[in-house]
Coordinates of C-alpha atoms in Angstrom, one line a residue:
M214 CA 0.0 0.0 0.0
Q215 CA 1.3 3.4 -0.9
P216 CA 1.6 6.1 1.8
V217 CA -1.3 8.6 2.0
V218 CA 0.2 11.9 3.0
G219 CA -1.4 14.8 4.8
G220 CA -1.9 17.8 2.7
R221 CA -1.8 15.9 -0.6
F222 CA -4.6 13.4 -0.2
M223 CA -6.2 14.0 3.2
S224 CA -4.9 16.7 5.5
T225 CA -4.5 14.7 8.6
T226 CA -3.8 11.2 7.4
V227 CA -0.9 8.9 6.8
V228 CA -1.0 5.2 5.8
Q229 CA 2.1 3.4 7.0
T230 CA 3.4 0.0 5.9
A231 CA 6.7 -1.7 6.1
G232 CA 9.1 -0.9 3.3
V233 CA 7.9 2.7 2.5
M234 CA 9.3 6.1 3.5
R235 CA 8.7 6.9 7.1
A236 CA 5.7 9.1 7.7
A237 CA 7.8 11.7 9.5
D238 CA 10.3 11.9 6.6
V239 CA 7.4 12.3 4.1
R240 CA 5.9 15.2 6.2
A241 CA 9.3 16.9 6.5
L242 CA 9.7 16.6 2.7
L243 CA 6.3 18.2 2.0
G244 CA 6.5 20.7 4.8
D245 CA 3.3 19.4 6.4
P246 CA 2.4 19.6 10.1
P247 CA 2.4 16.4 12.1
P248 CA -0.8 14.4 11.4
A249 CA -3.6 14.0 13.9
F250 CA -3.6 10.3 13.3
L251 CA -2.2 7.6 11.0
I252 CA -3.7 4.4 9.6
E253 CA -2.0 1.0 9.7
E254 CA -2.7 -2.7 9.6
A255 CA -3.6 -3.8 13.1
D256 CA -1.5 -6.0 15.3
A257 CA -3.1 -8.3 17.9
A258 CA -3.4 -5.5 20.5
A259 CA -4.8 -3.0 18.1
R260 CA -7.4 -5.6 17.0
Q261 CA -8.6 -5.9 20.6
A262 CA -8.8 -2.2 20.9
Y263 CA -10.8 -2.1 17.6
H264 CA -13.1 -4.8 18.9
R265 CA -13.8 -2.8 22.1
L266 CA -14.7 0.3 20.0
R267 CA -17.1 -1.9 17.9
Y268 CA -18.7 -3.3 21.1
A269 CA -19.2 0.1 22.5
T270 CA -20.8 1.4 19.3
F271 CA -22.8 -1.5 17.8
V272 CA -23.8 -3.3 21.0
E273 CA -24.0 -0.8 23.8
Q274 CA -24.8 2.4 22.0
Q275 CA -26.8 1.4 18.9
G276 CA -28.2 -2.0 20.1
L277 CA -27.7 -3.6 16.7
F278 CA -26.5 -6.8 18.4
E279 CA -27.4 -8.3 21.8
R280 CA -24.2 -9.7 23.2
T281 CA -21.4 -9.2 20.6
D282 CA -20.9 -8.1 17.0
L283 CA -18.1 -10.5 16.4
D284 CA -18.8 -13.1 13.7
E285 CA -17.1 -15.6 11.4
R286 CA -15.3 -12.9 9.5
D287 CA -13.3 -11.9 12.6
E288 CA -12.1 -15.5 12.8
D289 CA -11.1 -15.7 9.1
P290 CA -7.3 -15.4 8.9
R291 CA -7.7 -13.6 5.6
T292 CA -9.5 -10.7 7.2
V293 CA -7.5 -7.5 7.3
V294 CA -8.1 -4.9 10.0
L295 CA -7.0 -1.3 9.5
V296 CA -6.9 1.0 12.5
A297 CA -6.5 4.7 13.0
R298 CA -4.1 5.8 15.8
D299 CA -3.9 9.2 17.2
A300 CA -0.5 11.0 17.9
G301 CA -0.3 9.2 21.2
G302 CA -0.8 5.8 19.7
E303 CA -4.4 5.2 20.9
V304 CA -6.7 3.4 18.5
I305 CA -9.5 5.8 17.6
G306 CA -11.1 3.9 14.8
G307 CA -11.0 0.9 12.5
V308 CA -12.4 -1.1 9.7
R309 CA -12.2 -4.7 8.6
L310 CA -12.1 -6.1 5.0
G311 CA -11.3 -9.4 3.3
P312 CA -12.5 -12.0 0.8
A313 CA -16.3 -12.2 0.9
A314 CA -16.7 -15.9 0.2
A315 CA -15.2 -19.0 1.7
G316 CA -12.7 -20.9 -0.3
P317 CA -10.1 -19.5 -2.7
D318 CA -9.9 -15.7 -3.0
I319 CA -11.5 -14.9 -6.4
G320 CA -11.2 -11.1 -6.1
W321 CA -14.5 -10.5 -4.4
W322 CA -13.9 -8.5 -1.2
Q323 CA -16.2 -7.0 1.4
G324 CA -15.6 -4.2 4.0
G325 CA -17.5 -3.6 7.2
R326 CA -17.7 -2.7 10.9
L327 CA -16.3 0.8 10.2
V328 CA -16.1 2.5 13.6
V329 CA -14.7 5.8 15.0
A330 CA -14.5 6.9 18.6
P331 CA -17.1 9.5 19.5
A332 CA -16.1 13.1 18.7
R333 CA -16.6 14.6 22.2
G334 CA -14.4 17.3 23.8
S335 CA -10.7 16.9 23.1
M336 CA -11.5 13.8 20.9
T337 CA -13.2 16.0 18.3
T338 CA -10.0 17.2 16.7
R339 CA -8.3 13.8 17.1
V340 CA -10.9 11.8 15.2
A341 CA -12.0 14.4 12.6
G342 CA -11.6 12.8 9.1
A343 CA -10.7 9.4 10.5
G344 CA -13.7 7.6 9.1
A345 CA -13.2 8.9 5.5
A346 CA -9.5 8.1 5.8
L347 CA -10.2 4.5 6.9
V348 CA -12.6 4.0 4.0
R349 CA -10.1 5.3 1.5
A350 CA -7.4 3.1 3.0
A351 CA -9.6 0.1 2.8
C352 CA -10.4 0.7 -0.9
A353 CA -6.7 1.0 -1.6
R354 CA -5.9 -2.1 0.4
A355 CA -8.6 -4.2 -1.4
E356 CA -7.3 -3.1 -4.8
E357 CA -3.8 -3.8 -3.8
A358 CA -4.9 -7.4 -3.0
G359 CA -6.3 -7.8 -6.5
A360 CA -10.0 -7.3 -5.7
L361 CA -12.2 -6.6 -8.6
R362 CA -15.4 -6.3 -6.5
F363 CA -15.5 -4.5 -3.2
D364 CA -18.8 -4.3 -1.3
A365 CA -20.0 -2.9 2.0
T366 CA -23.4 -2.9 3.7
V367 CA -23.8 0.5 5.4
Q368 CA -26.5 2.0 7.7
L369 CA -28.9 4.4 6.1
G370 CA -27.5 7.3 8.0
T371 CA -24.0 6.8 6.4
Q372 CA -25.1 6.3 2.8
R373 CA -24.5 9.9 1.8
F374 CA -21.1 9.8 3.5
F375 CA -20.1 6.8 1.3
Q376 CA -21.5 8.4 -1.8
R377 CA -19.4 11.5 -1.2
L378 CA -16.3 9.2 -1.1
G379 CA -17.2 7.8 -4.6
W380 CA -19.1 4.6 -3.6
E381 CA -22.1 3.5 -5.7
T382 CA -25.5 2.4 -4.2
V383 CA -26.6 -1.1 -5.3
R384 CA -29.8 -1.8 -3.3
P385 CA -31.4 -1.8 0.1
V386 CA -30.6 -4.8 2.4
T387 CA -31.3 -5.8 6.0
V388 CA -28.5 -6.4 8.5
A389 CA -29.3 -7.4 12.2
Q390 CA -33.0 -6.6 11.6
S391 CA -32.0 -3.1 10.6
P392 CA -32.3 -1.4 7.2
H393 CA -28.9 -1.0 5.4
V394 CA -27.7 -0.3 1.9
L395 CA -25.4 -2.4 -0.1
M396 CA -22.8 -0.2 -1.7
R397 CA -19.9 -0.9 -4.0
W398 CA -16.6 0.8 -4.6
P399 CA -16.1 1.2 -8.4
I400 CA -12.9 -0.7 -9.5
G401 CA -11.9 0.3 -13.0
R402 CA -8.7 -1.7 -13.4
I403 CA -9.9 -3.8 -16.3
A404 CA -11.5 -0.8 -18.2
R405 CA -8.3 1.3 -17.7
L406 CA -6.1 -1.4 -19.1
A407 CA -8.3 -2.0 -22.2
A408 CA -8.5 1.8 -22.8
A409 CA -4.7 2.2 -22.5
T410 CA -3.8 -0.7 -24.8
K411 CA -6.6 -1.1 -27.4
S412 CA -9.1 1.8 -27.5
A413 CA -7.2 3.8 -30.1
L414 CA -7.0 1.0 -32.7
G415 CA -10.5 1.4 -34.3
P416 CA -9.9 4.9 -35.7
L417 CA -6.3 4.1 -36.7
L418 CA -6.8 0.8 -38.5
Q419 CA -9.9 1.4 -40.5
G420 CA -9.6 -0.3 -43.9
I421 CA -6.6 -2.4 -42.9
G422 CA -6.8 -6.2 -42.9
P423 CA -8.6 -8.9 -45.0
A424 CA -12.4 -9.1 -44.9
G425 CA -13.7 -11.3 -42.1
Y426 CA -10.6 -11.0 -39.9
V427 CA -11.0 -7.6 -38.2
G428 CA -8.8 -7.3 -35.2
D429 CA -7.4 -10.8 -35.5
D430 CA -4.0 -11.9 -34.2
G431 CA -2.7 -12.8 -37.6
A432 CA -3.7 -12.1 -41.2
P433 CA -4.3 -14.7 -43.9
V434 CA -2.2 -14.0 -47.0
P435 CA -4.6 -13.8 -50.0
G436 CA -4.2 -16.6 -52.5
S437 CA -2.2 -18.9 -50.2
D438 CA -2.4 -21.0 -47.0
L439 CA 0.0 -18.6 -45.2
V440 CA -0.9 -16.6 -42.1
A441 CA 1.4 -13.7 -41.1
A442 CA 1.7 -12.1 -37.7
C443 CA 3.9 -9.3 -36.4
D444 CA 4.6 -8.0 -32.9
A445 CA 6.9 -5.4 -31.4
I446 CA 8.4 -5.5 -27.9
L447 CA 8.4 -2.5 -25.7
P448 CA 11.8 -0.7 -26.1
A449 CA 12.1 -0.3 -22.3
M450 CA 11.8 -4.1 -21.9
V451 CA 14.4 -4.7 -24.7
E452 CA 16.8 -2.3 -22.8
R453 CA 16.2 -3.7 -19.3
D454 CA 15.7 -7.4 -19.9
P455 CA 17.1 -8.2 -23.4
E456 CA 17.2 -12.0 -23.2
W457 CA 13.6 -12.1 -22.0
A458 CA 12.6 -9.6 -24.7
G459 CA 14.1 -11.9 -27.3
W460 CA 12.2 -14.9 -25.9
C461 CA 8.9 -13.0 -25.8
S462 CA 9.3 -11.7 -29.4
V463 CA 9.0 -15.3 -30.5
L464 CA 6.4 -16.3 -27.9
V465 CA 3.9 -13.6 -28.8
N466 CA 4.1 -14.2 -32.5
V467 CA 3.8 -18.0 -32.1
N468 CA 0.7 -17.4 -29.9
D469 CA -0.8 -15.1 -32.6
L470 CA -0.4 -17.8 -35.2
A471 CA -1.7 -20.5 -32.8
A472 CA -4.9 -18.5 -32.2
M473 CA -5.5 -18.5 -36.0
G474 CA -5.0 -22.3 -36.1
A475 CA -1.8 -21.9 -38.0
V476 CA 1.4 -24.0 -37.5
P477 CA 4.4 -21.7 -37.4
V478 CA 7.0 -22.2 -40.2
G479 CA 9.5 -19.3 -39.8
L480 CA 10.4 -15.9 -38.3
L481 CA 12.0 -12.6 -39.4
D482 CA 13.4 -10.2 -36.9
A483 CA 14.2 -6.5 -36.9
L484 CA 16.6 -5.5 -34.1
G485 CA 18.0 -2.1 -33.1
A486 CA 20.6 -1.9 -30.3
R487 CA 23.2 0.5 -29.0
D488 CA 26.1 -1.9 -29.6
A489 CA 26.9 -5.5 -30.6
A490 CA 27.0 -6.7 -27.0
A491 CA 23.4 -5.5 -26.4
A492 CA 22.2 -7.0 -29.7
E493 CA 23.9 -10.3 -28.8
R494 CA 21.9 -10.6 -25.6
V495 CA 18.6 -10.0 -27.4
L496 CA 19.5 -12.6 -30.0
Q497 CA 20.4 -15.1 -27.4
G498 CA 16.8 -15.0 -26.1
L499 CA 15.4 -15.0 -29.6
K500 CA 17.5 -18.0 -30.7
R501 CA 16.7 -19.9 -27.5
A502 CA 13.0 -19.5 -28.1
S503 CA 13.3 -20.3 -31.8
T504 CA 14.9 -23.7 -30.8
A505 CA 12.3 -24.4 -28.0
F506 CA 9.3 -23.7 -30.2
G507 CA 10.9 -25.4 -33.3
V508 CA 10.5 -22.3 -35.5
P509 CA 13.5 -21.3 -37.6
I510 CA 14.7 -17.7 -37.8
L511 CA 14.8 -17.1 -41.6
G512 CA 16.6 -13.7 -41.5
G513 CA 15.9 -10.1 -40.7
H514 CA 17.6 -6.8 -40.1
T515 CA 20.0 -5.7 -37.4
Q516 CA 21.2 -2.1 -36.8
L517 CA 23.6 -0.9 -34.2
G518 CA 24.2 2.5 -32.7
V519 CA 20.5 3.2 -32.3
P520 CA 17.9 3.1 -29.4
A521 CA 16.7 -0.4 -28.4
A522 CA 14.0 -1.8 -30.7
L523 CA 12.7 -5.3 -31.5
S524 CA 10.0 -6.6 -33.7
V525 CA 9.4 -10.0 -35.2
T526 CA 7.3 -11.2 -38.1
A527 CA 6.1 -14.8 -38.1
F528 CA 4.6 -17.0 -40.8
G529 CA 2.4 -20.1 -40.4
R530 CA 0.3 -22.4 -42.5
T531 CA -3.3 -23.5 -42.3
A532 CA -5.9 -24.3 -44.8
H533 CA -8.7 -23.3 -42.3
P534 CA -7.9 -20.0 -40.5
V535 CA -9.8 -19.5 -37.2
A536 CA -11.2 -16.0 -36.9
G537 CA -11.4 -14.2 -33.6
G538 CA -14.8 -12.9 -34.7
G539 CA -16.4 -16.3 -35.4
G540 CA -18.4 -16.5 -32.2
R541 CA -22.1 -16.3 -31.9
P542 CA -24.5 -15.5 -29.0
G543 CA -25.2 -18.6 -26.9
E544 CA -21.8 -20.2 -27.4
R545 CA -19.8 -21.1 -24.3
V546 CA -16.4 -19.5 -23.8
R547 CA -13.4 -21.5 -22.6
L548 CA -10.1 -20.3 -21.2
T549 CA -7.1 -22.6 -21.7
A550 CA -4.0 -21.4 -19.8
D551 CA -0.7 -22.8 -18.7
L552 CA -0.7 -22.2 -14.9
G553 CA 2.8 -23.5 -14.4
G554 CA 5.8 -21.2 -13.8
G555 CA 5.5 -17.9 -11.9
W556 CA 5.8 -14.1 -12.2
R557 CA 8.8 -13.0 -14.3
P558 CA 11.3 -11.3 -11.9
G559 CA 10.8 -7.6 -12.2
Y560 CA 7.3 -8.0 -13.7
A561 CA 5.3 -9.3 -10.8
G562 CA 1.6 -8.9 -11.4
R563 CA 2.2 -8.1 -15.1
Q564 CA 3.9 -10.9 -16.9
W565 CA 3.5 -14.6 -16.0
D566 CA 6.3 -16.8 -17.3
S567 CA 4.7 -20.2 -18.0
T568 CA 6.8 -21.1 -21.1
S569 CA 10.5 -20.6 -20.5
H570 CA 10.7 -23.8 -18.4
R571 CA 8.6 -26.0 -20.7
A572 CA 10.0 -28.8 -22.9
P573 CA 9.7 -28.3 -26.7
G574 CA 7.1 -31.1 -27.0
E575 CA 4.9 -29.4 -24.4
L576 CA 5.2 -26.0 -26.1
R577 CA 4.3 -27.5 -29.5
T578 CA 1.3 -29.3 -28.0
M579 CA 0.0 -26.0 -26.7
V580 CA 0.6 -23.9 -29.8
T581 CA -1.0 -26.4 -32.1
A582 CA -4.1 -27.0 -30.0
V583 CA -6.3 -24.6 -32.0
S584 CA -5.3 -26.1 -35.3
R585 CA -6.4 -29.5 -34.1
A586 CA -9.7 -28.4 -32.5
R587 CA -10.7 -25.7 -35.0
P588 CA -13.3 -23.9 -32.8
S589 CA -15.5 -21.2 -34.3
A590 CA -13.5 -18.4 -32.6
A591 CA -10.2 -18.1 -30.8
K592 CA -8.0 -15.3 -29.5
D593 CA -4.7 -15.6 -27.5
V594 CA -4.6 -13.5 -24.3
S595 CA -2.2 -10.6 -24.7
M596 CA -1.7 -7.0 -23.5
A597 CA -5.4 -6.4 -22.7
G598 CA -5.5 -9.4 -20.3
V599 CA -8.1 -12.1 -20.1
V600 CA -11.1 -9.8 -19.9
G601 CA -9.9 -7.3 -22.4
T602 CA -9.2 -10.1 -24.9
L603 CA -12.6 -11.7 -24.2
G604 CA -14.0 -8.2 -25.0
M605 CA -12.2 -8.2 -28.3
L606 CA -13.4 -11.6 -29.3
A607 CA -17.0 -10.6 -28.4
E608 CA -16.7 -7.3 -30.2
A609 CA -15.4 -8.9 -33.4
S610 CA -18.2 -11.5 -33.1
G611 CA -20.8 -8.8 -32.8
C612 CA -21.6 -10.0 -29.2
A613 CA -21.3 -9.2 -25.6
A614 CA -19.7 -11.7 -23.1
V615 CA -20.2 -12.9 -19.5
L616 CA -17.2 -14.2 -17.6
D617 CA -17.8 -16.5 -14.6
V618 CA -15.0 -15.3 -12.3
A619 CA -15.0 -18.3 -10.0
A620 CA -14.6 -20.7 -13.0
V621 CA -11.5 -19.0 -14.4
P622 CA -8.4 -21.2 -14.3
K623 CA -5.9 -19.3 -12.2
P624 CA -2.5 -20.0 -10.5
E625 CA -2.8 -20.2 -6.7
T626 CA -0.1 -17.6 -6.3
A627 CA -1.7 -14.9 -8.5
S628 CA -4.5 -12.6 -7.3
M629 CA -7.6 -12.5 -9.6
G630 CA -7.0 -8.9 -10.4
D631 CA -3.5 -9.5 -11.5
W632 CA -4.3 -12.7 -13.4
L633 CA -7.2 -11.1 -15.4
T634 CA -5.0 -8.1 -16.4
C635 CA -1.6 -9.6 -16.9
F636 CA 0.2 -11.2 -19.9
P637 CA -0.2 -14.9 -19.0
G638 CA 2.5 -16.6 -21.2
F639 CA 0.2 -19.1 -22.9
A640 CA -3.6 -18.5 -22.6
M641 CA -6.2 -19.0 -25.2
L642 CA -9.9 -18.0 -25.3
T643 CA -12.0 -20.2 -27.5
T644 CA -15.6 -21.0 -28.2
G645 CA -15.0 -24.8 -28.2
P646 CA -13.0 -27.4 -26.4
L647 CA -9.2 -27.4 -26.5
D648 CA -6.6 -30.1 -25.6
A649 CA -3.4 -28.2 -25.0
G650 CA -1.4 -30.7 -23.0
P651 CA 0.0 -29.1 -19.8
A652 CA -2.4 -26.2 -20.0
T653 CA -5.5 -26.2 -17.9
S654 CA -8.8 -25.7 -19.7
A655 CA -12.3 -24.8 -18.3
I656 CA -15.6 -23.3 -19.5
C657 CA -15.8 -19.9 -17.7
G658 CA -18.3 -17.8 -19.7
E659 CA -20.5 -17.3 -22.6
L660 CA -21.3 -15.0 -25.5
T661 CA -24.5 -13.0 -25.3
T662 CA -26.4 -10.4 -27.3
G663 CA -25.3 -6.8 -26.8
Q664 CA -21.8 -5.4 -26.2
G665 CA -19.1 -5.2 -23.5
V666 CA -18.2 -7.7 -20.8
V667 CA -19.7 -8.3 -17.4
L668 CA -18.3 -10.4 -14.6
R669 CA -20.6 -13.0 -12.9
W670 CA -20.0 -13.8 -9.3
P671 CA -21.0 -16.8 -7.2
D672 CA -23.9 -15.0 -5.6
G673 CA -25.3 -14.3 -9.1
E674 CA -24.3 -10.6 -9.0
L675 CA -23.2 -9.1 -12.3
T676 CA -20.6 -6.3 -12.4
E677 CA -19.6 -4.3 -15.5
A678 CA -16.0 -4.8 -16.6
L679 CA -16.2 -3.3 -20.1
A680 CA -19.1 -1.1 -21.2
A681 CA -18.6 -1.5 -24.9
G682 CA -16.3 -2.8 -27.6
V683 CA -12.6 -2.7 -26.7
T684 CA -11.0 -1.5 -30.0
G685 CA -13.9 0.3 -31.7
M686 CA -13.2 -1.8 -34.8
G687 CA -16.6 -3.4 -34.7
A688 CA -17.7 -6.8 -35.9
A689 CA -15.7 -8.7 -38.4

């Protein structure tokens, strides 16, 4: 969690966690006065103090509960408690949050039991703003944990307070025989990623590409059984991690061909580097991937004395190209993903490396799966993540899509928020079954009429992930 500093976010608040700049140092840097309180994750003693505040408020003062307001969420080891401490270290408020459902964390979190000490006498200044700060800190903590849905049931008297903090009202509910309101913090992580990576493509690429293959990962070459694909690697990645950039330049192109049902036959690379040593490191990764995937490098272009740059063009063959826009309403959507491996060092939460440790036979089984199955539609998961890629498949198919979050195949060590927005190594969305060897495959959604993508949760609730098409390129 990042520090929330007085005078820049909330005038009297600091959120402290291990590994960040000390609050006092931040205040000195900004010239701010000492905060009236700070917010931190509670230790055992602070939890007890928080529980006492809750008892005084919800049991003794408000009478919402007869003997105690403690419940199973307080016993759940995944539950996080944030507390506000005044300048003397006394706990003056708190809030709890954590996964809403039993079992694996699927990115559905719930907050609750927000309490602040009464503002009487000298306490008035000490607690002013603590409630809002606790709510803001809880939202940040939930998003940091990869939550894609964050709910809270609040009393009617605090509904306007939450609305002013940006929360959205869902519907009335009853808690402890008392009227409450279910509210939701809007988490726009998926929409922001899709907008940043794909939203400009529609206006830019009008008229480019063969008919029937709008927005596809590869392009059938007219008059032949060839499919061509081309991808560039971010210059910063080429500069910082050249061997991995070389590997990925092959990986992403082979995946693009795989999504079209094409078997790769050759690669061309265009490489720019500051000197021969930098170029050699990129080519090491590229040649290693070429050998692992069994796809020869046919040639290309290399230029030295220039900023880092790398792009690769790949060619494959298929007599029956699979279009990303071949889906229809009513078809089930399947995600097939290699869950092995882990986060690439330096890219935690962004790039999952499931391929660099795989044997050539395993890699070939995965990248030829679509060519064997020939589903009506397929797209490999790339920069826009699982949901953004599903949105592109649906958009090209003239459909909307529903994703069942709990059914998504996911590595245990990845949060749902990270997994649905990262580059996952090998992951394919299809409208039919896929046998991809070591990859895990599961039906986790469906195409429907309309546009955009919604997430479906175990309680039946639907939350909007993408309001409309991802690229603006329309149906194929």
